Coordinates of C-alpha atoms in Angstrom, one line a residue:
X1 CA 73.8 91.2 77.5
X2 CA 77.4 90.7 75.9
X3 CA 77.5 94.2 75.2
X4 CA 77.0 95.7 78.8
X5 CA 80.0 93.8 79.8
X6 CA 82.4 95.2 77.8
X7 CA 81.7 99.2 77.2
X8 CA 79.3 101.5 77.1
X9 CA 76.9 103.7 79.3
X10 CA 76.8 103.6 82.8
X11 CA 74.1 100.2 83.6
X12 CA 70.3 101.8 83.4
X13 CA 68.1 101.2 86.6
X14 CA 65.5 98.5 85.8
X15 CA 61.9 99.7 84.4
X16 CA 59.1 100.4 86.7
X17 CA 57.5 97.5 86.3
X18 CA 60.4 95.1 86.7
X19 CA 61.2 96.8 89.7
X20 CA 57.7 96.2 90.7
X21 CA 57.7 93.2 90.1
X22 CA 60.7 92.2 92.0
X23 CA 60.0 94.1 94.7
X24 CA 56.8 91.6 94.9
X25 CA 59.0 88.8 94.4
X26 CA 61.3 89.7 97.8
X27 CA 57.8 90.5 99.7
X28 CA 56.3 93.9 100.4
X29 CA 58.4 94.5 103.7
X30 CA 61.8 93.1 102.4
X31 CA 64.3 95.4 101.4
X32 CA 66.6 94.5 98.8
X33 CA 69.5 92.6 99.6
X34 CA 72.7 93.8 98.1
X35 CA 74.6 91.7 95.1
X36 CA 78.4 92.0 96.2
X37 CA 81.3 90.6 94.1
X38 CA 81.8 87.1 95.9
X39 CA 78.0 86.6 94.9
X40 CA 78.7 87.6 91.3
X41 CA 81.1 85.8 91.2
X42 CA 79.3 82.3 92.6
X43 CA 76.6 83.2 90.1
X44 CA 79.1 83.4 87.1
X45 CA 80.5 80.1 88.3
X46 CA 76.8 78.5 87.7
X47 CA 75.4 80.3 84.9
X48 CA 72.7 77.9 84.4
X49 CA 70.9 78.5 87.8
X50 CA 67.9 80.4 86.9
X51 CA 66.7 80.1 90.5
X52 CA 70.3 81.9 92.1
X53 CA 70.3 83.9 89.0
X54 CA 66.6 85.5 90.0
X55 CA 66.7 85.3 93.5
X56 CA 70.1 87.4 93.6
X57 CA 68.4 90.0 90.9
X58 CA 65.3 90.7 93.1
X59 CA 67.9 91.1 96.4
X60 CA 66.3 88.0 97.7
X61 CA 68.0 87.3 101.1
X62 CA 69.0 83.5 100.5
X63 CA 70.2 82.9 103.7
X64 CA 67.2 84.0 105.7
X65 CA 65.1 82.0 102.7
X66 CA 67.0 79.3 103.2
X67 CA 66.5 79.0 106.9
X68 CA 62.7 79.3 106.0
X69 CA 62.6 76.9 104.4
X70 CA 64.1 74.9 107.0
X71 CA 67.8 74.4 105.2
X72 CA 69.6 76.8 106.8
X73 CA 73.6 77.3 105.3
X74 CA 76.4 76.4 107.3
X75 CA 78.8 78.6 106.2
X76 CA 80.2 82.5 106.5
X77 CA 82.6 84.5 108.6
X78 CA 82.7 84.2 112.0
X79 CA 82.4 87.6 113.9
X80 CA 85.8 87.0 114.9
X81 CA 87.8 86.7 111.3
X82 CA 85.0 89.4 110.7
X83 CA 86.7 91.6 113.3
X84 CA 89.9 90.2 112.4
X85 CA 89.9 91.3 108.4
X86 CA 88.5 95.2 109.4
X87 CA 91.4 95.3 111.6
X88 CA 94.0 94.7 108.7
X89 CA 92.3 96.2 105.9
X90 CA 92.4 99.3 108.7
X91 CA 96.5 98.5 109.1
X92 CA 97.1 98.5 105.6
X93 CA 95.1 101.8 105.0
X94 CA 96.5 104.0 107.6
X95 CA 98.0 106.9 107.1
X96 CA 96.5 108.0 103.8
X97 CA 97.2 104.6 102.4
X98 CA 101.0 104.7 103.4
X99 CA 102.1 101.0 103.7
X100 CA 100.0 100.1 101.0
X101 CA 101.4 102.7 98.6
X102 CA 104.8 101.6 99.5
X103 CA 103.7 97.6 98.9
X104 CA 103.4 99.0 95.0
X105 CA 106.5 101.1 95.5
X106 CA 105.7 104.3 95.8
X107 CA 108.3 105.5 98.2
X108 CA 106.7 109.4 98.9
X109 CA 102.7 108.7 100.3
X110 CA 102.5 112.3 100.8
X111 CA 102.2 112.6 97.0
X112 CA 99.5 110.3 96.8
X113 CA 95.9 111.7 95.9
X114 CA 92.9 109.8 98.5
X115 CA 89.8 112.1 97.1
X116 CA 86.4 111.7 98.7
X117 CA 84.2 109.4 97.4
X118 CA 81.4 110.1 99.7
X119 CA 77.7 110.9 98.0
X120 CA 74.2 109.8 98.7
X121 CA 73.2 106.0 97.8
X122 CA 75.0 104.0 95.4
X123 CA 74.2 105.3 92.3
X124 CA 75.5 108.3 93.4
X125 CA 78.7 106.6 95.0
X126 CA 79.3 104.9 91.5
X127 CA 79.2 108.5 90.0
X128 CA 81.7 109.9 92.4
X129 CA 83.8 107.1 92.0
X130 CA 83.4 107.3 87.9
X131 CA 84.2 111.3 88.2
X132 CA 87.2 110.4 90.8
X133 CA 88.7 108.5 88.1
X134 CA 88.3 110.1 85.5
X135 CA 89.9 113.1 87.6
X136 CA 92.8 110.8 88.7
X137 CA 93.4 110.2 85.1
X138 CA 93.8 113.3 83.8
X139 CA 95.9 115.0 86.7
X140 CA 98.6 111.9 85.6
X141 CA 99.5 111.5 90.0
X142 CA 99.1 108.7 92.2
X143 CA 95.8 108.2 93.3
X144 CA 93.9 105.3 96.1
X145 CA 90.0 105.1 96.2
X146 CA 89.2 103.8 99.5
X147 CA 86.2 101.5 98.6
X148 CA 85.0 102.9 95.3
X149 CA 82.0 102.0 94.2
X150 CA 81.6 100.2 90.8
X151 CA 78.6 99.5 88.8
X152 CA 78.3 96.5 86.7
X153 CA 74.7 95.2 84.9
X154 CA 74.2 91.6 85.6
X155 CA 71.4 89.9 83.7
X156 CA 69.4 93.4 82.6
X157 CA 69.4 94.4 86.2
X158 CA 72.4 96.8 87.8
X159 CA 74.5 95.5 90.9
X160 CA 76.8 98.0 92.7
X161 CA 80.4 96.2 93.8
X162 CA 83.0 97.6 96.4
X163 CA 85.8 96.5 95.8
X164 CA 88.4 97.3 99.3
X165 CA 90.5 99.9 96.9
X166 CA 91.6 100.7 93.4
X167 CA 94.7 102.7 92.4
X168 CA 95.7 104.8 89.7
X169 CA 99.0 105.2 88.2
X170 CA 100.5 108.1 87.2
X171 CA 100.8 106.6 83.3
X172 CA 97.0 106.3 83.6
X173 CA 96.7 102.5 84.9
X174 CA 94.1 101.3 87.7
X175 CA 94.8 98.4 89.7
X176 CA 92.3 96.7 91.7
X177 CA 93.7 96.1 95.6
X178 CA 92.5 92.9 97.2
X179 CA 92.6 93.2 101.3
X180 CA 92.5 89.3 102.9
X181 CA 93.1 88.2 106.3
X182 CA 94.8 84.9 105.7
X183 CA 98.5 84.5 105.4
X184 CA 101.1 84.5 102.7
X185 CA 103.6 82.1 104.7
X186 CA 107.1 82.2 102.8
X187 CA 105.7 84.5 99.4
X188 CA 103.0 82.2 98.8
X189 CA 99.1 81.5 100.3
X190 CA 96.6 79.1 100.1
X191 CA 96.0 78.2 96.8
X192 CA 92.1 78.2 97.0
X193 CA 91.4 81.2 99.0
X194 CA 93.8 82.9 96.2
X195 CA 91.7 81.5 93.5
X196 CA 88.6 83.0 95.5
X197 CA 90.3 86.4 95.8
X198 CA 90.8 86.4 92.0
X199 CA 87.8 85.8 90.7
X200 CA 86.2 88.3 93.3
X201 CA 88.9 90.6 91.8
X202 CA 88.0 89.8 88.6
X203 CA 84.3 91.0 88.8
X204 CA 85.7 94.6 90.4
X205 CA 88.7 94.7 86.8
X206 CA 85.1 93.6 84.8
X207 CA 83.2 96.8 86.2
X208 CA 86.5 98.9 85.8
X209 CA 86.5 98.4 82.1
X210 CA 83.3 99.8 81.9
X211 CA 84.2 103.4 83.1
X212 CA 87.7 102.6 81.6
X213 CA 86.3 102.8 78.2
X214 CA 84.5 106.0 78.6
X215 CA 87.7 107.7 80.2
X216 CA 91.1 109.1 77.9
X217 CA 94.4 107.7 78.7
X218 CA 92.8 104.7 80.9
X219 CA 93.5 101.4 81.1
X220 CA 92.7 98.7 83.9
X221 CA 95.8 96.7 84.9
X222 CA 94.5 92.7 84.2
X223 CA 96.7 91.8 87.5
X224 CA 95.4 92.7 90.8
X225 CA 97.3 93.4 94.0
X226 CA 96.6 90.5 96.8
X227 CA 97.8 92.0 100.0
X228 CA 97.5 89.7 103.1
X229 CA 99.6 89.3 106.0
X230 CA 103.3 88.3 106.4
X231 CA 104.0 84.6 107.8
X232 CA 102.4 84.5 111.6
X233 CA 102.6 88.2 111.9
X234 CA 100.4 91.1 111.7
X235 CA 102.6 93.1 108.7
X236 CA 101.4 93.4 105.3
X237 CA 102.7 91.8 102.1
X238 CA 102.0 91.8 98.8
X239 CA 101.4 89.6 95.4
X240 CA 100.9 90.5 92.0
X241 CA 97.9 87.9 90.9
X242 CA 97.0 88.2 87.2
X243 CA 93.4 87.3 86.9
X244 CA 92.7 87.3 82.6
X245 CA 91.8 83.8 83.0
X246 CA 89.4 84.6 85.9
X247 CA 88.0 87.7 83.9
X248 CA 87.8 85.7 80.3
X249 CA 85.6 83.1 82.2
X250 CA 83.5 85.6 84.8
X251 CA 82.6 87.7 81.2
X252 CA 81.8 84.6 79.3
X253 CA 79.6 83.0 81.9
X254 CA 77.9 86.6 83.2
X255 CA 76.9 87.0 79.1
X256 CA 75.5 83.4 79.4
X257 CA 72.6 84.8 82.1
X258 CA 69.2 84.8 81.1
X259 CA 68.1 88.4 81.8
X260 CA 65.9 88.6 85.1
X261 CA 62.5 90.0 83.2
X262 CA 62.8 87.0 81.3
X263 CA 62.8 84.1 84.4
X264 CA 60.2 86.5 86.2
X265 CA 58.0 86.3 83.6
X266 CA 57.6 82.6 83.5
X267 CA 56.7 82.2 87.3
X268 CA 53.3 80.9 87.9
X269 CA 51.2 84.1 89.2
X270 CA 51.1 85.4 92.4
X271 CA 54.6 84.1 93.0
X272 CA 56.2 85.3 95.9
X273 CA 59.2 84.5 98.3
X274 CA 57.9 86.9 100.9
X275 CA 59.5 85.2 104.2
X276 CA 56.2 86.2 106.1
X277 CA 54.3 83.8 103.9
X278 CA 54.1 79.8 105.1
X279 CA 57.0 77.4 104.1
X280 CA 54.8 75.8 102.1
X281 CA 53.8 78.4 100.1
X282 CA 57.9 79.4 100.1
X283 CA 58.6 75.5 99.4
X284 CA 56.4 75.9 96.2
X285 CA 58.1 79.7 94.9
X286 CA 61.3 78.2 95.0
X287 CA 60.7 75.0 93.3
X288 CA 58.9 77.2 90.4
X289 CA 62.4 78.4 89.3
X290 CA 64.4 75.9 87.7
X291 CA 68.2 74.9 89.5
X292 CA 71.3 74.0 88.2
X293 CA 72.5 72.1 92.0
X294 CA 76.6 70.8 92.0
X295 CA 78.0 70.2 95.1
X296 CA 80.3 72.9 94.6
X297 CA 77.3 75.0 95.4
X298 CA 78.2 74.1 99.0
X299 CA 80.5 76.7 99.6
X300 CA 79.1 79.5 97.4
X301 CA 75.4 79.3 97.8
X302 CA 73.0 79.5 100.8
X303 CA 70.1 77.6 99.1
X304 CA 72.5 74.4 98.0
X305 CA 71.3 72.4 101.2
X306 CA 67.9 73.0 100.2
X307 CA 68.7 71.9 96.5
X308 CA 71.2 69.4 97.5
X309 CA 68.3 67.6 99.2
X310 CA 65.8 68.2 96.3
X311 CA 68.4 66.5 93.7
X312 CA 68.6 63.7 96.1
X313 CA 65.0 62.4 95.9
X314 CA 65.0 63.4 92.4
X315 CA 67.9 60.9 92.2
X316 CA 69.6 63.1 89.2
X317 CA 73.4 62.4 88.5
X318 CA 74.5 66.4 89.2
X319 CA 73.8 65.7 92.7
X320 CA 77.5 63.3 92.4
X321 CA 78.9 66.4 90.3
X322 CA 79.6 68.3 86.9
X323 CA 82.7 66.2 86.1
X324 CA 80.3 63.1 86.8
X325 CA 77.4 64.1 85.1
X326 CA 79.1 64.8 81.8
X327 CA 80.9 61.6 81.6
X328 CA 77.6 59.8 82.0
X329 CA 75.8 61.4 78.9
X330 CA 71.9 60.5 78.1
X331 CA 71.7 58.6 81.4
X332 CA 70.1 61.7 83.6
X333 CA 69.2 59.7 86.7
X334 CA 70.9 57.6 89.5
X335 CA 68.1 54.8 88.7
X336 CA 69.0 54.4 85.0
X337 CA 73.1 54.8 85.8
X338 CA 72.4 51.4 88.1
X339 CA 70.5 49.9 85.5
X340 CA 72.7 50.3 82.9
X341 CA 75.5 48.9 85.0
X342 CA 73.1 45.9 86.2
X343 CA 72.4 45.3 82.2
X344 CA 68.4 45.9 82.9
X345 CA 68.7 48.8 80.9
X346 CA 70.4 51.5 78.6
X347 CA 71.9 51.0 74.6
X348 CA 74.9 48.8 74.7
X349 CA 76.6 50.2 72.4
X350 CA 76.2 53.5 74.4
X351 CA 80.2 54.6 75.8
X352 CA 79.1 54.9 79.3
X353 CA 76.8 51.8 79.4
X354 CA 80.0 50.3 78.2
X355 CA 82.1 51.4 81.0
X356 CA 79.3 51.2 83.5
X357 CA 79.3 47.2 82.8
X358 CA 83.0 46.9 82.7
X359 CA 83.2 48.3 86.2
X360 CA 80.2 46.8 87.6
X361 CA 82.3 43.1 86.7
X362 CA 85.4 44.5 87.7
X363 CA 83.8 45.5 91.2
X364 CA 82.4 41.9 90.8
X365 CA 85.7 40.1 90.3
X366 CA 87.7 42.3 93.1
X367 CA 84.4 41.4 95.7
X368 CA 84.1 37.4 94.7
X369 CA 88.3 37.1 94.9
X370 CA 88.2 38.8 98.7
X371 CA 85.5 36.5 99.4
X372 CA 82.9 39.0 100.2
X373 CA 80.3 37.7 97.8

């Protein structure tokens, strides 16, 4: 898997049978839901989940499972920041990519190369967009893709990313363009919704390299450009956002993915998360692919109610969090952390029995001194 992320062939369409069989896994009706950067990179974030990792390979639609399965998510755009970001991305754009040309300092837009990057599905997009390049490359001019279309294999199966544009330097350099409706009030934004925006980027630079290293003279900028709009107003600006620490990470944790053949073929047979089937039957698919739930799943996943309320009566410590769960070693559950720090259980000379007791008589102390015990 290591090797696909870094160079080589286009990614090669899964086998018959695999695609079979995940086709049987989303349900004979269901058509495949597409795997687009922010999911990428939510699954790198939580390479460990074997059930996002196989649900996202078979274009399982989470959100729809998840509201069969009566957990329905609470989050996504509203129509109106929907409507909102098309109408700036459309600002930015106009005019042959004018204003966004002149955000990286090109000063003559009529110079600037916008080829078509139309073709039929998007394997054949992904070619066009490889052969636009490639093209772009060689001619040594400016040149924007409007909404290439990348190619990137994720766990032995191919996902097709779109990233809002990518442009080519004269000196042979591509430079992935990020397009985002919130503000950059005084040079700087949100720090969160920047970090988002990288590591989003970061997946489109990751598919880059791929093409990159098949074309002469090319060589992916490892900095993207953030555009978002000015203060309170409706005018572009731009930042330079260098994302090697978000790439380093997203191709570490994408190598770390058991391959989708792999997970598939451990399922009990006749598994199926065909939505048409009964929510017990659904209940019981989903639960026959092991989770890796944090609650940081909450604003990346549609399924983390579902298995935020499975790791509850399970009572396991990654419900509280990563950062918890590793400072509480061997003790897996929420039973044996209050045991340990009741002294009914766990090795005493284990470090977090230790500082379970401490705090249990500190908490004792501090509640017998306010008189509450």
């Amino acid at each position: 898997m290591s090797e696909s992320l870094d160079s080589g062939p286009p990614p090669q369409a899964p086998t018959t049978a695999l695609r079979q069989r995940l086709a049987e896994l989303r349900g004979p009706a269901a058509q495949p839901h597409p795997l687009d950067a922010r999911a990428l990179a939510a699954l790198a974030a939580n390479p460990g989940c074997k059930r996002r990792a196989l649900l996202d390979g078979a274009g399982v639609d989470k959100a729809a499972l998840a509201s069969a399965l009566g957990s329905p998510a609470a989050f996504g755009q509203s129509q109106f920041a929907f409507m909102r970001g098309n109408a700036f991305e459309a600002k930015v754009k106009a005019d042959g990519g004018t204003e966004l040309m002149r955000l990286l300092g090109v000063d003559a837009p009529a110079q600037v190369r916008v080829p078509d990057l139309t073709a039929a599905g998007p394997e054949g997009r992904a070619a066009r967009t490889a052969l636009a390049l490639r093209e772009a490359t060689a001619a040594g001019e400016w040149t924007l893709l409007d909404h290439p279309m990348l190619a990137l294999q994720v766990a032995g199966s191919p996902a097709y990313l779109e990233p809002d544009a990518v442009v080519v330097h004269p000196d042979g350099r591509w430079t992935v363009v990020e397009i985002k409706s919130f503000p950059m009030i005084d040079g700087s934004a949100d720090a969160a919704k920047v970090g988002a925006a990288a590591r989003q980027s970061a997946v489109y630079v990751l598919a880059l390299e791929r093409v990159a290293a098949l074309t002469d003279g090319a060589k992916v900028a490892h900095s993207i450009l953030l555009v978002c709009p000015k203060d309170f107003s409706n005018l572009p600006t731009a930042s330079v956002v260098d994302v090697r620490k978000q790439l380093s990470v997203t191709r570490r944790q994408l190598a770390r993915l058991t391959r989708i053949e792999d997970i598939a073929a451990a399922l009990p047979e006749g598994t199926t998360f065909d939505l048409e089937r009964p929510a017990g039957e659904l209940t019981a698919a989903v639960e026959s692919v092991s989770a890796a739930y944090a609650p940081e799943c909450l604003a990346a996943c549609e399924l983390a109610f579902h298995c935020r309320d499975r790791a509850r009566d399970a009572g396991v410590v990654e419900a509280l969090g990563r950062g918890v769960r590793g400072e509480l070693g061997g003790l897996t559950t929420i039973g044996e952390v209050l045991a340990a720090a009741r002294s009914e259980a766990g090795d005493p000379d284990d470090p977090a029995v230790v500082a379970l007791r401490r705090a249990a008589a500190l908490r004792a102390e501090a509640l017998e001194a306010a008189g509450c015990r």
